[in-house]
Coordinates of C-alpha atoms in Angstrom, one line a residue:
Chain A
M1 CA -48.1 -32.3 -70.1
A2 CA -44.6 -33.5 -70.4
N3 CA -41.9 -31.0 -71.4
E4 CA -40.3 -31.3 -74.8
P5 CA -37.0 -33.4 -74.5
I6 CA -33.8 -31.4 -74.8
F7 CA -32.4 -33.8 -77.4
G8 CA -34.4 -36.1 -79.7
T9 CA -31.6 -38.6 -79.8
L10 CA -28.6 -38.8 -77.4
A11 CA -25.7 -41.0 -78.5
L12 CA -23.5 -42.2 -75.7
I13 CA -20.0 -43.3 -76.8
G14 CA -18.9 -45.4 -73.9
L15 CA -21.4 -47.2 -71.5
G16 CA -19.4 -47.6 -68.3
H17 CA -20.1 -46.1 -64.9
I18 CA -20.7 -42.5 -66.1
G19 CA -22.2 -43.3 -69.6
S20 CA -24.7 -45.7 -68.1
S21 CA -25.6 -43.2 -65.3
V22 CA -26.2 -40.5 -67.9
A23 CA -28.5 -42.9 -69.9
R24 CA -30.4 -43.7 -66.8
A25 CA -30.8 -40.1 -65.6
A26 CA -31.6 -38.6 -69.0
R27 CA -34.4 -41.2 -69.5
K28 CA -35.7 -41.0 -66.0
H29 CA -36.2 -37.2 -66.3
G30 CA -37.5 -37.3 -69.9
L31 CA -34.6 -35.2 -71.1
V32 CA -34.1 -37.1 -74.3
G33 CA -36.3 -38.9 -76.9
Q34 CA -34.1 -41.9 -77.2
V35 CA -30.6 -43.1 -76.2
V36 CA -28.3 -45.0 -78.6
G37 CA -25.2 -46.5 -77.1
H38 CA -21.8 -47.5 -78.4
A39 CA -19.2 -49.6 -76.5
R40 CA -16.2 -51.3 -77.9
S41 CA -16.8 -54.5 -76.1
A42 CA -19.8 -56.7 -77.1
R43 CA -20.2 -57.7 -73.5
T44 CA -20.8 -54.1 -72.4
R45 CA -23.3 -53.6 -75.3
D46 CA -25.1 -56.8 -74.3
T47 CA -25.2 -55.7 -70.6
A48 CA -26.5 -52.3 -71.6
M49 CA -29.4 -53.9 -73.5
A50 CA -30.1 -56.4 -70.8
L51 CA -30.2 -53.7 -68.2
G52 CA -32.4 -51.7 -70.5
F53 CA -30.9 -48.3 -70.0
V54 CA -30.4 -47.7 -73.8
D55 CA -32.9 -48.0 -76.6
R56 CA -30.4 -49.4 -79.0
V57 CA -26.7 -50.3 -79.1
E58 CA -24.3 -50.1 -82.1
A59 CA -20.9 -51.8 -82.5
D60 CA -19.9 -49.1 -85.0
P61 CA -19.5 -45.6 -83.5
A62 CA -20.6 -44.0 -86.8
A63 CA -23.9 -46.0 -86.7
A64 CA -24.4 -44.9 -83.1
V65 CA -24.1 -41.1 -83.9
D66 CA -26.2 -41.3 -87.1
G67 CA -29.2 -39.0 -86.5
A68 CA -28.1 -38.1 -83.0
D69 CA -28.7 -34.5 -81.8
C70 CA -26.1 -34.8 -79.1
V71 CA -23.1 -37.1 -79.0
M72 CA -21.5 -37.6 -75.5
L73 CA -18.1 -39.3 -75.2
C74 CA -17.9 -41.3 -72.0
T75 CA -14.7 -43.3 -72.7
P76 CA -11.1 -42.9 -71.4
L77 CA -9.5 -39.7 -73.0
S78 CA -7.1 -41.8 -75.0
A79 CA -9.9 -43.2 -77.2
Y80 CA -11.3 -39.8 -78.2
E81 CA -9.4 -39.0 -81.3
D82 CA -9.9 -42.4 -83.0
L83 CA -13.5 -42.5 -82.1
A84 CA -14.1 -38.9 -83.4
R85 CA -12.4 -39.8 -86.6
A86 CA -14.6 -42.8 -87.0
F87 CA -17.9 -41.2 -86.2
A88 CA -17.4 -37.6 -87.6
P89 CA -18.6 -38.4 -91.2
A90 CA -21.9 -39.7 -89.8
L91 CA -22.7 -36.6 -87.6
K92 CA -25.8 -34.6 -88.2
P93 CA -24.8 -31.1 -89.6
D94 CA -26.0 -29.4 -86.4
A95 CA -25.1 -32.0 -83.9
I96 CA -23.6 -31.1 -80.5
V97 CA -20.6 -33.1 -79.3
T98 CA -19.8 -33.1 -75.6
D99 CA -17.9 -35.4 -73.2
V100 CA -17.5 -36.2 -69.5
G101 CA -13.7 -36.5 -69.4
S102 CA -11.7 -35.5 -66.3
V103 CA -9.2 -33.3 -68.2
K104 CA -10.5 -30.6 -70.5
G105 CA -7.5 -28.9 -72.2
C106 CA -6.8 -31.9 -74.3
V107 CA -10.4 -32.4 -75.5
R108 CA -10.5 -29.6 -78.0
Q109 CA -7.1 -30.7 -79.3
S110 CA -8.2 -34.3 -79.9
L111 CA -11.8 -33.7 -81.1
A112 CA -12.0 -30.3 -82.8
P113 CA -9.8 -31.2 -85.8
Q114 CA -12.1 -34.2 -86.6
L115 CA -15.4 -32.4 -86.4
P116 CA -17.2 -30.9 -89.5
A117 CA -17.9 -27.1 -89.4
G118 CA -21.3 -26.5 -87.9
V119 CA -20.9 -29.2 -85.3
A120 CA -20.6 -27.5 -81.8
L121 CA -18.1 -28.8 -79.3
V122 CA -19.0 -28.3 -75.7
P123 CA -16.6 -30.2 -73.4
G124 CA -18.0 -31.1 -70.0
H125 CA -17.1 -32.8 -66.7
P126 CA -19.5 -34.0 -64.1
I127 CA -17.8 -33.9 -60.6
A128 CA -19.4 -37.1 -59.6
G129 CA -18.6 -40.8 -59.7
T130 CA -17.6 -43.6 -57.4
E131 CA -14.7 -46.0 -57.4
Q132 CA -16.9 -48.5 -59.3
S133 CA -16.6 -49.0 -63.1
G134 CA -18.7 -50.7 -65.7
P135 CA -22.3 -50.4 -66.9
E136 CA -23.7 -52.2 -63.9
A137 CA -22.3 -49.6 -61.6
G138 CA -24.3 -46.7 -63.0
F139 CA -27.4 -45.1 -61.4
A140 CA -29.8 -42.3 -62.3
E141 CA -29.1 -40.3 -59.1
L142 CA -25.3 -40.1 -59.5
F143 CA -25.3 -36.4 -60.6
E144 CA -27.9 -35.0 -58.2
G145 CA -26.6 -32.1 -56.1
R146 CA -23.2 -32.4 -57.8
W147 CA -21.5 -29.9 -60.1
A148 CA -21.1 -30.3 -63.8
I149 CA -18.4 -28.1 -65.3
L150 CA -18.6 -27.0 -69.0
T151 CA -15.6 -25.6 -70.8
P152 CA -17.1 -24.2 -74.1
D153 CA -14.1 -21.9 -74.9
G154 CA -16.0 -20.2 -77.7
A155 CA -18.8 -22.7 -78.6
P156 CA -22.1 -21.1 -79.6
N157 CA -24.3 -20.1 -76.6
A158 CA -27.3 -22.0 -77.9
A159 CA -25.3 -25.3 -77.8
V160 CA -23.9 -24.5 -74.4
D161 CA -27.3 -23.8 -73.0
R162 CA -28.7 -27.1 -74.2
V163 CA -25.9 -29.1 -72.7
A164 CA -26.2 -27.1 -69.5
S165 CA -30.0 -27.9 -69.5
L166 CA -29.3 -31.6 -69.8
W167 CA -27.0 -31.6 -66.7
R168 CA -29.5 -29.4 -64.8
G169 CA -32.2 -31.8 -65.8
M170 CA -30.2 -34.6 -64.3
G171 CA -30.0 -32.7 -61.0
S172 CA -26.6 -31.1 -61.3
M173 CA -25.5 -27.5 -60.8
V174 CA -23.6 -26.1 -63.8
E175 CA -20.4 -24.0 -63.8
I176 CA -18.8 -22.6 -66.9
M177 CA -15.0 -21.9 -67.0
S178 CA -12.0 -22.2 -69.4
A179 CA -10.5 -25.6 -70.0
E180 CA -7.2 -24.3 -68.7
H181 CA -8.7 -23.1 -65.4
H182 CA -10.6 -26.4 -65.0
D183 CA -7.5 -28.4 -65.4
K184 CA -5.7 -26.3 -62.7
V185 CA -8.5 -26.6 -60.2
L186 CA -9.1 -30.3 -60.8
A187 CA -5.3 -31.0 -60.5
I188 CA -5.7 -30.3 -56.8
T189 CA -9.2 -31.4 -56.0
S190 CA -9.0 -34.7 -57.9
H191 CA -5.8 -35.6 -59.7
L192 CA -3.4 -35.1 -56.8
P193 CA -5.7 -36.9 -54.3
H194 CA -5.9 -39.9 -56.7
L195 CA -2.2 -39.9 -57.3
I196 CA -1.4 -39.8 -53.6
A197 CA -4.0 -42.6 -52.9
Y198 CA -2.4 -44.7 -55.6
T199 CA 1.0 -44.1 -54.2
I200 CA 0.2 -44.9 -50.5
V201 CA -1.7 -48.0 -51.4
G202 CA 1.2 -49.0 -53.7
T203 CA 3.6 -48.4 -50.9
A204 CA 1.6 -50.8 -48.8
A205 CA 1.4 -53.3 -51.6
D206 CA 5.2 -53.5 -51.5
L207 CA 5.4 -54.5 -47.9
E208 CA 6.3 -58.0 -47.0
D209 CA 3.2 -60.4 -47.0
H210 CA 2.8 -60.6 -43.3
T211 CA 2.7 -56.8 -42.7
R212 CA 0.5 -56.3 -45.8
A213 CA -2.1 -58.7 -44.3
E214 CA -2.1 -56.6 -41.1
V215 CA -2.3 -53.3 -43.0
I216 CA -5.5 -54.7 -44.6
R217 CA -6.9 -55.9 -41.3
F218 CA -6.3 -52.6 -39.5
S219 CA -7.2 -50.4 -42.5
A220 CA -10.1 -48.7 -40.7
A221 CA -7.6 -46.3 -39.1
G222 CA -7.4 -44.1 -42.2
F223 CA -5.9 -46.3 -44.9
R224 CA -9.2 -47.7 -46.1
D225 CA -10.3 -44.4 -47.5
F226 CA -7.2 -44.3 -49.7
T227 CA -7.9 -47.9 -50.9
R228 CA -11.3 -46.9 -52.1
I229 CA -9.9 -44.0 -54.1
A230 CA -7.0 -46.2 -55.4
A231 CA -9.6 -48.8 -56.7
S232 CA -10.7 -46.3 -59.5
D233 CA -10.4 -47.3 -63.1
P234 CA -6.7 -47.6 -64.1
T235 CA -7.1 -46.7 -67.8
M236 CA -9.1 -43.6 -67.0
W237 CA -6.6 -42.4 -64.5
R238 CA -3.5 -43.2 -66.7
D239 CA -5.1 -40.9 -69.3
V240 CA -5.8 -38.2 -66.8
F241 CA -2.2 -38.0 -65.7
L242 CA -0.9 -38.1 -69.3
N243 CA -3.2 -35.4 -70.4
N244 CA -2.9 -33.0 -67.4
K245 CA 0.8 -33.5 -67.0
E246 CA 1.9 -29.9 -66.5
A247 CA -0.8 -28.9 -63.9
V248 CA -0.3 -32.2 -62.0
L249 CA 3.5 -31.9 -61.9
E250 CA 3.2 -28.4 -60.6
I251 CA 0.9 -29.4 -57.8
I252 CA 3.0 -32.4 -56.8
Q253 CA 5.8 -30.0 -56.4
R254 CA 3.9 -27.8 -54.0
F255 CA 2.6 -30.9 -52.1
N256 CA 6.2 -32.2 -51.9
E257 CA 7.4 -29.0 -50.4
D258 CA 4.6 -29.0 -47.8
L259 CA 5.2 -32.7 -46.9
T260 CA 8.9 -32.0 -46.5
A261 CA 8.2 -29.2 -44.1
L262 CA 5.9 -31.5 -42.0
Q263 CA 8.6 -34.2 -42.1
R264 CA 11.1 -31.8 -40.8
A265 CA 8.7 -30.6 -38.0
I266 CA 8.4 -34.3 -36.9
R267 CA 12.1 -34.9 -37.1
W268 CA 12.8 -31.8 -34.9
E269 CA 9.8 -32.4 -32.7
E270 CA 8.2 -29.0 -33.4
G271 CA 4.9 -29.8 -31.8
D272 CA 3.6 -26.2 -32.1
K273 CA 4.1 -26.1 -35.8
L274 CA 2.3 -29.5 -36.2
H275 CA -0.6 -28.4 -34.1
E276 CA -0.9 -25.2 -36.0
L277 CA -1.1 -26.9 -39.4
F278 CA -3.5 -29.6 -38.1
T279 CA -5.8 -26.9 -36.8
R280 CA -5.7 -24.8 -40.0
T281 CA -6.9 -27.7 -42.2
R282 CA -10.2 -27.9 -40.2
A283 CA -11.4 -24.7 -41.7
I284 CA -11.3 -26.3 -45.2
R285 CA -13.4 -29.2 -43.9
R286 CA -15.9 -26.7 -42.5
G287 CA -16.0 -25.1 -46.0
V288 CA -16.7 -28.5 -47.7
V289 CA -19.5 -29.3 -45.2
K290 CA -21.0 -25.8 -45.7
A291 CA -20.9 -26.2 -49.5
K292 CA -22.9 -29.4 -49.1
Q293 CA -20.2 -31.4 -50.9
A294 CA -19.4 -33.6 -47.8
Chain B
M1 CA -29.9 -63.7 -15.6
A2 CA -27.4 -60.9 -16.4
N3 CA -23.7 -61.7 -16.4
E4 CA -21.4 -60.5 -13.7
P5 CA -19.8 -57.2 -15.0
I6 CA -16.1 -57.5 -16.0
F7 CA -15.2 -54.5 -13.8
G8 CA -17.1 -53.2 -10.8
T9 CA -15.9 -49.6 -11.4
L10 CA -14.4 -48.3 -14.6
A11 CA -12.6 -44.9 -14.4
L12 CA -12.3 -43.1 -17.7
I13 CA -9.6 -40.4 -17.8
G14 CA -10.7 -38.3 -20.7
L15 CA -14.3 -38.0 -21.9
G16 CA -13.9 -37.1 -25.6
H17 CA -15.0 -39.1 -28.7
I18 CA -13.4 -42.3 -27.6
G19 CA -13.9 -42.1 -23.8
S20 CA -17.5 -41.2 -24.1
S21 CA -18.0 -44.1 -26.6
V22 CA -16.4 -46.6 -24.2
A23 CA -18.7 -45.3 -21.4
R24 CA -21.8 -45.7 -23.6
A25 CA -20.8 -49.1 -24.9
A26 CA -19.7 -50.6 -21.6
R27 CA -22.9 -49.5 -19.9
K28 CA -25.1 -50.6 -22.8
H29 CA -23.7 -54.2 -22.6
G30 CA -23.6 -54.3 -18.8
L31 CA -19.8 -54.8 -18.8
V32 CA -19.2 -52.5 -15.8
G33 CA -20.9 -51.8 -12.5
Q34 CA -20.4 -48.1 -12.8
V35 CA -18.4 -45.5 -14.8
V36 CA -16.6 -42.6 -13.2
G37 CA -15.2 -40.0 -15.5
H38 CA -12.5 -37.4 -15.3
A39 CA -12.0 -34.6 -17.8
R40 CA -9.8 -31.5 -17.4
S41 CA -12.4 -29.1 -18.6
A42 CA -15.5 -28.4 -16.4
R43 CA -17.5 -28.0 -19.6
T44 CA -16.7 -31.6 -20.7
R45 CA -17.5 -32.9 -17.2
D46 CA -20.9 -31.1 -17.2
T47 CA -21.7 -32.3 -20.7
A48 CA -20.9 -35.9 -19.7
M49 CA -23.3 -35.6 -16.7
A50 CA -25.9 -33.9 -18.8
L51 CA -25.7 -36.6 -21.5
G52 CA -25.8 -39.2 -18.7
F53 CA -23.2 -41.6 -20.0
V54 CA -21.2 -41.6 -16.7
D55 CA -22.4 -42.2 -13.1
R56 CA -20.2 -39.6 -11.6
V57 CA -17.5 -37.1 -12.7
E58 CA -14.5 -35.9 -10.8
A59 CA -12.3 -32.9 -11.4
D60 CA -9.4 -34.5 -9.6
P61 CA -8.0 -37.6 -11.5
A62 CA -7.0 -39.2 -8.2
A63 CA -10.6 -39.0 -7.0
A64 CA -11.7 -40.5 -10.3
V65 CA -9.6 -43.6 -9.9
D66 CA -10.2 -44.1 -6.2
G67 CA -11.8 -47.6 -5.9
A68 CA -11.7 -48.2 -9.7
D69 CA -11.0 -51.8 -10.9
C70 CA -9.9 -50.5 -14.3
V71 CA -8.6 -47.1 -15.3
M72 CA -8.6 -46.3 -18.9
L73 CA -6.7 -43.3 -20.3
C74 CA -8.6 -41.6 -23.2
T75 CA -6.7 -38.4 -23.5
P76 CA -4.0 -37.2 -25.9
L77 CA -0.7 -39.1 -25.3
S78 CA 1.1 -36.0 -24.0
A79 CA -1.1 -35.9 -20.9
Y80 CA -0.4 -39.4 -19.8
E81 CA 2.6 -38.9 -17.6
D82 CA 1.3 -36.0 -15.5
L83 CA -2.1 -37.7 -15.1
A84 CA -0.5 -41.0 -14.0
R85 CA 1.6 -39.2 -11.5
A86 CA -1.5 -37.5 -10.2
F87 CA -3.7 -40.5 -9.9
A88 CA -1.2 -43.3 -9.1
P89 CA -1.3 -42.9 -5.2
A90 CA -5.1 -43.4 -5.3
L91 CA -5.0 -46.6 -7.4
K92 CA -6.4 -49.8 -5.9
P93 CA -3.5 -52.3 -5.2
D94 CA -4.8 -54.7 -7.9
A95 CA -6.2 -52.1 -10.4
I96 CA -5.6 -52.6 -14.1
V97 CA -4.5 -49.5 -16.1
T98 CA -5.1 -49.4 -19.8
D99 CA -5.5 -46.8 -22.5
V100 CA -6.7 -46.1 -26.1
G101 CA -3.8 -44.2 -27.5
S102 CA -2.8 -44.4 -31.2
V103 CA 0.9 -45.0 -30.4
K104 CA 1.9 -47.8 -28.0
G105 CA 5.7 -47.8 -27.6
C106 CA 5.6 -44.6 -25.6
V107 CA 2.8 -45.7 -23.3
R108 CA 4.9 -48.0 -21.1
Q109 CA 7.6 -45.4 -20.9
S110 CA 5.3 -42.7 -19.7
L111 CA 3.0 -44.8 -17.4
A112 CA 5.0 -47.7 -16.0
P113 CA 7.4 -45.7 -13.9
Q114 CA 4.4 -44.0 -12.1
L115 CA 2.5 -47.1 -11.3
P116 CA 2.8 -49.0 -7.9
A117 CA 3.9 -52.6 -8.1
G118 CA 0.9 -54.9 -8.4
V119 CA -1.0 -52.6 -10.8
A120 CA -1.1 -54.2 -14.3
L121 CA -0.5 -52.1 -17.3
V122 CA -2.3 -53.3 -20.5
P123 CA -2.0 -50.7 -23.3
G124 CA -4.7 -50.8 -25.9
H125 CA -5.8 -49.2 -29.1
P126 CA -9.3 -49.5 -30.7
I127 CA -9.0 -49.2 -34.5
A128 CA -12.2 -47.1 -34.6
G129 CA -13.1 -43.5 -34.6
T130 CA -14.4 -40.7 -36.8
E131 CA -13.1 -37.2 -37.5
Q132 CA -15.4 -35.9 -34.8
S133 CA -14.2 -35.0 -31.3
G134 CA -15.8 -34.2 -28.0
P135 CA -18.1 -36.0 -25.6
E136 CA -21.2 -35.4 -27.8
A137 CA -19.6 -37.3 -30.7
G138 CA -19.4 -40.6 -28.9
F139 CA -21.8 -43.5 -29.5
A140 CA -22.1 -47.0 -28.1
E141 CA -21.7 -48.8 -31.5
L142 CA -18.4 -47.2 -32.4
F143 CA -16.3 -50.4 -31.7
E144 CA -18.6 -53.0 -33.2
G145 CA -16.9 -55.1 -35.9
R146 CA -13.7 -53.2 -35.4
W147 CA -10.3 -54.4 -34.1
A148 CA -8.9 -53.6 -30.7
I149 CA -5.2 -54.1 -30.4
L150 CA -3.6 -54.8 -27.0
T151 CA 0.1 -54.6 -26.5
P152 CA 0.6 -56.2 -23.0
D153 CA 4.4 -56.7 -23.4
G154 CA 4.6 -58.9 -20.3
A155 CA 1.5 -57.9 -18.4
P156 CA -0.2 -60.7 -16.4
N157 CA -2.5 -62.9 -18.5
A158 CA -5.4 -62.5 -16.2
A159 CA -5.3 -58.7 -16.6
V160 CA -4.9 -59.0 -20.4
D161 CA -7.9 -61.4 -20.5
R162 CA -10.2 -58.9 -18.6
V163 CA -9.3 -56.0 -20.9
A164 CA -9.8 -58.2 -23.9
S165 CA -13.2 -59.3 -22.6
L166 CA -14.2 -55.6 -22.2
W167 CA -13.4 -54.9 -25.8
R168 CA -15.1 -58.1 -27.0
G169 CA -18.1 -57.2 -25.0
M170 CA -18.3 -53.8 -26.8
G171 CA -18.3 -55.7 -30.1
S172 CA -14.7 -55.6 -31.1
M173 CA -12.3 -58.3 -32.3
V174 CA -9.1 -58.4 -30.2
E175 CA -5.5 -58.8 -31.5
I176 CA -2.4 -59.0 -29.3
M177 CA 1.0 -57.9 -30.5
S178 CA 4.1 -56.1 -29.3
A179 CA 4.0 -52.3 -29.0
E180 CA 6.8 -52.0 -31.4
H181 CA 5.0 -54.0 -34.1
H182 CA 1.8 -52.0 -33.5
D183 CA 3.6 -48.8 -34.1
K184 CA 5.1 -50.0 -37.3
V185 CA 1.8 -51.3 -38.7
L186 CA -0.2 -48.2 -37.7
A187 CA 2.5 -45.9 -39.1
I188 CA 1.3 -47.0 -42.5
T189 CA -2.4 -47.7 -41.9
S190 CA -3.1 -44.6 -40.0
H191 CA -0.3 -42.2 -39.3
L192 CA 0.9 -41.7 -42.9
P193 CA -2.6 -41.4 -44.3
H194 CA -3.4 -38.7 -41.7
L195 CA -0.1 -36.9 -42.4
I196 CA -0.8 -37.0 -46.1
A197 CA -4.3 -35.8 -45.7
Y198 CA -3.2 -32.9 -43.5
T199 CA -0.5 -32.0 -46.1
I200 CA -2.8 -32.0 -49.1
V201 CA -5.5 -30.0 -47.4
G202 CA -2.8 -27.6 -46.1
T203 CA -1.5 -27.3 -49.7
A204 CA -5.0 -26.3 -50.7
A205 CA -5.4 -23.9 -47.8
D206 CA -2.3 -22.0 -49.1
L207 CA -3.9 -21.4 -52.5
E208 CA -5.1 -17.9 -53.4
D209 CA -8.7 -17.2 -52.1
H210 CA -10.5 -17.6 -55.4
T211 CA -8.9 -21.0 -56.3
R212 CA -9.5 -22.2 -52.7
A213 CA -13.2 -21.5 -53.0
E214 CA -13.3 -23.5 -56.1
V215 CA -11.3 -26.4 -54.5
I216 CA -14.0 -26.5 -51.9
R217 CA -16.8 -26.3 -54.4
F218 CA -15.4 -29.1 -56.5
S219 CA -14.1 -31.3 -53.7
A220 CA -16.4 -34.2 -54.5
A221 CA -13.8 -35.4 -57.0
G222 CA -11.5 -37.0 -54.4
F223 CA -10.4 -34.1 -52.2
R224 CA -13.3 -34.2 -49.8
D225 CA -12.2 -37.6 -48.4
F226 CA -8.9 -36.0 -47.4
T227 CA -10.7 -33.0 -45.8
R228 CA -12.6 -35.4 -43.6
I229 CA -9.4 -37.1 -42.4
A230 CA -7.7 -33.8 -42.0
A231 CA -10.4 -32.5 -39.7
S232 CA -9.3 -34.9 -36.9
D233 CA -8.3 -33.7 -33.5
P234 CA -5.0 -31.6 -33.8
T235 CA -3.7 -32.3 -30.3
M236 CA -4.2 -36.0 -30.6
W237 CA -2.4 -36.1 -33.9
R238 CA 0.5 -33.8 -32.9
D239 CA 1.1 -36.3 -30.1
V240 CA 1.0 -39.3 -32.5
F241 CA 3.7 -37.9 -34.7
L242 CA 5.9 -36.8 -31.8
N243 CA 5.6 -40.3 -30.2
N244 CA 5.9 -42.5 -33.3
K245 CA 8.6 -40.4 -34.9
E246 CA 11.0 -43.1 -36.1
A247 CA 8.3 -45.4 -37.7
V248 CA 6.6 -42.4 -39.3
L249 CA 9.8 -40.9 -40.8
E250 CA 10.7 -44.4 -42.2
I251 CA 7.4 -44.8 -43.9
I252 CA 7.4 -41.2 -45.2
Q253 CA 10.7 -42.1 -46.8
R254 CA 9.2 -45.1 -48.6
F255 CA 6.2 -43.1 -49.7
N256 CA 8.4 -40.3 -51.0
E257 CA 10.4 -42.8 -53.2
D258 CA 7.2 -44.2 -54.6
L259 CA 5.7 -40.8 -55.3
T260 CA 8.9 -39.7 -57.0
A261 CA 8.7 -42.8 -59.2
L262 CA 5.1 -41.9 -60.2
Q263 CA 6.0 -38.3 -60.8
R264 CA 8.8 -39.4 -63.1
A265 CA 6.5 -41.8 -65.0
I266 CA 4.1 -38.8 -65.5
R267 CA 6.9 -36.5 -66.7
W268 CA 8.2 -39.1 -69.2
E269 CA 4.6 -40.1 -70.1
E270 CA 5.2 -43.8 -69.3
G271 CA 1.6 -44.8 -69.6
D272 CA 2.2 -48.6 -69.2
K273 CA 4.0 -48.0 -65.9
L274 CA 1.1 -45.9 -64.6
H275 CA -1.5 -48.4 -65.7
E276 CA 0.4 -51.2 -64.0
L277 CA 0.6 -49.5 -60.7
F278 CA -3.1 -48.3 -60.8
T279 CA -4.1 -51.9 -61.5
R280 CA -2.0 -53.4 -58.7
T281 CA -3.6 -51.2 -56.0
R282 CA -7.0 -52.7 -56.8
A283 CA -6.0 -56.0 -55.2
I284 CA -5.5 -54.2 -51.9
R285 CA -8.9 -52.7 -52.0
R286 CA -10.4 -56.2 -52.7
G287 CA -8.5 -57.3 -49.5
V288 CA -10.0 -54.5 -47.5
V289 CA -13.5 -55.3 -48.7
K290 CA -13.0 -59.0 -48.1
A291 CA -11.8 -58.3 -44.6
K292 CA -15.1 -56.4 -44.0
Q293 CA -13.2 -53.2 -43.0
A294 CA -14.6 -51.2 -46.0

């Protein structure tokens, strides 16, 4: 006998890489009764219907959340406030609102003031994704073995448990922490790496044409991993940096100090110092491999 | 009927990740009559014999090159000069000496003065490898579809052709350029990415224990790609930075300027500027994918 679904109706606001993966995974594992999708662009809505990972699409966000037990925002962060304002009047009185955004401190700020009393807000962030974007890029297995972080910051336990069950049902491990702590940790595990990758690929893009062609040709020597990261969605990442400004600027500062120290060691040919640092970083890699996140 | 091998005897000085991969690939494709290996450590020599990718090992580099038609150095760059001094008297009068080092300008400097007249020096660099090291990590397919750069800088054509044929036989595409140009291009495609990865992973290693554990746990968000690069062999990379100092310092400078500009755009919340840069870098990724180096 099949289990009762966690949510009768799941409304997905945004049907890109992550939204479409949630739709696929939630349906695959029977976690929801039906999935209703909203996307701003008609082409995305048509694609979602054609690919068949939603039961219905709505051009109006309010129509999409009407009757939904859970509403999940899967758009860039900058769209949250206007969307919430548009759909809030149509929310069920006991609906749960959640999201998948890469910064969490700003979510309560942009969503909470719009939501009626009784609606629980449980911000979330699956640590999963590829450099692909769009509804075609989603797949049901994206979240398997990956972490999903929830930052309820005072939301009712019952609502937190249901959102956690949804992620666990899609194969994720769930961790709960404060939004502030999330943003500090992700500044180093995600935001700084992306910023650095965008920078180094940008530096290469500025080279004269001939050298740039060679950089592409010989990219297998390390550079290509950065190009993959730097191919991530520009709007999403602009919003990340604008919304996690303080933590990102703080970690850039630390990174800069460390890079300057290395630069100085190269200039003064301090081989022992270089060797020591290059050895120390291996332990972190072993940790990543051991934590099965490699 | 099998083709004539390109070299009767290939001597590999250094039997780590790259050396052992050359041994495996050269034998697999019948490119050499026999492979003789030298490694400083008895354990590496024993492993090479146990894995069976060499015909013979020698503890003395001179004994290893005795009778060899081609000698290929596959050790860290800092070992080249002493090794060449040790094996030079035993070289065949018409032997070809080549290498696989990641910096090329320094190779002529450290090797040429040791070599007898008549011995051709054809420095080389396969743009292939993983973060693994040691003889167990090698495999015959490592060079397939990858570039091998040769920097003959005046070596006789016949010698260059034979070394090029060896790399083509192992599945590589061959490009010829000056050592100086190689070092400039690789400073951005390889040396800077590695330096940046070592830096960012080092920055994380300095975090307090609790945060560091979380950085490892949530590394799938971008950081883990850097940990892979920063797990590369410390001695090899120390030598790269000491031997390509000028080009690396120059490219760090450009990178720093670009990072400062991005940092400033974040501080002043210049979303359009961020979006523009994050879009521009996608074209480079498309180039890498199109060049089949992804």
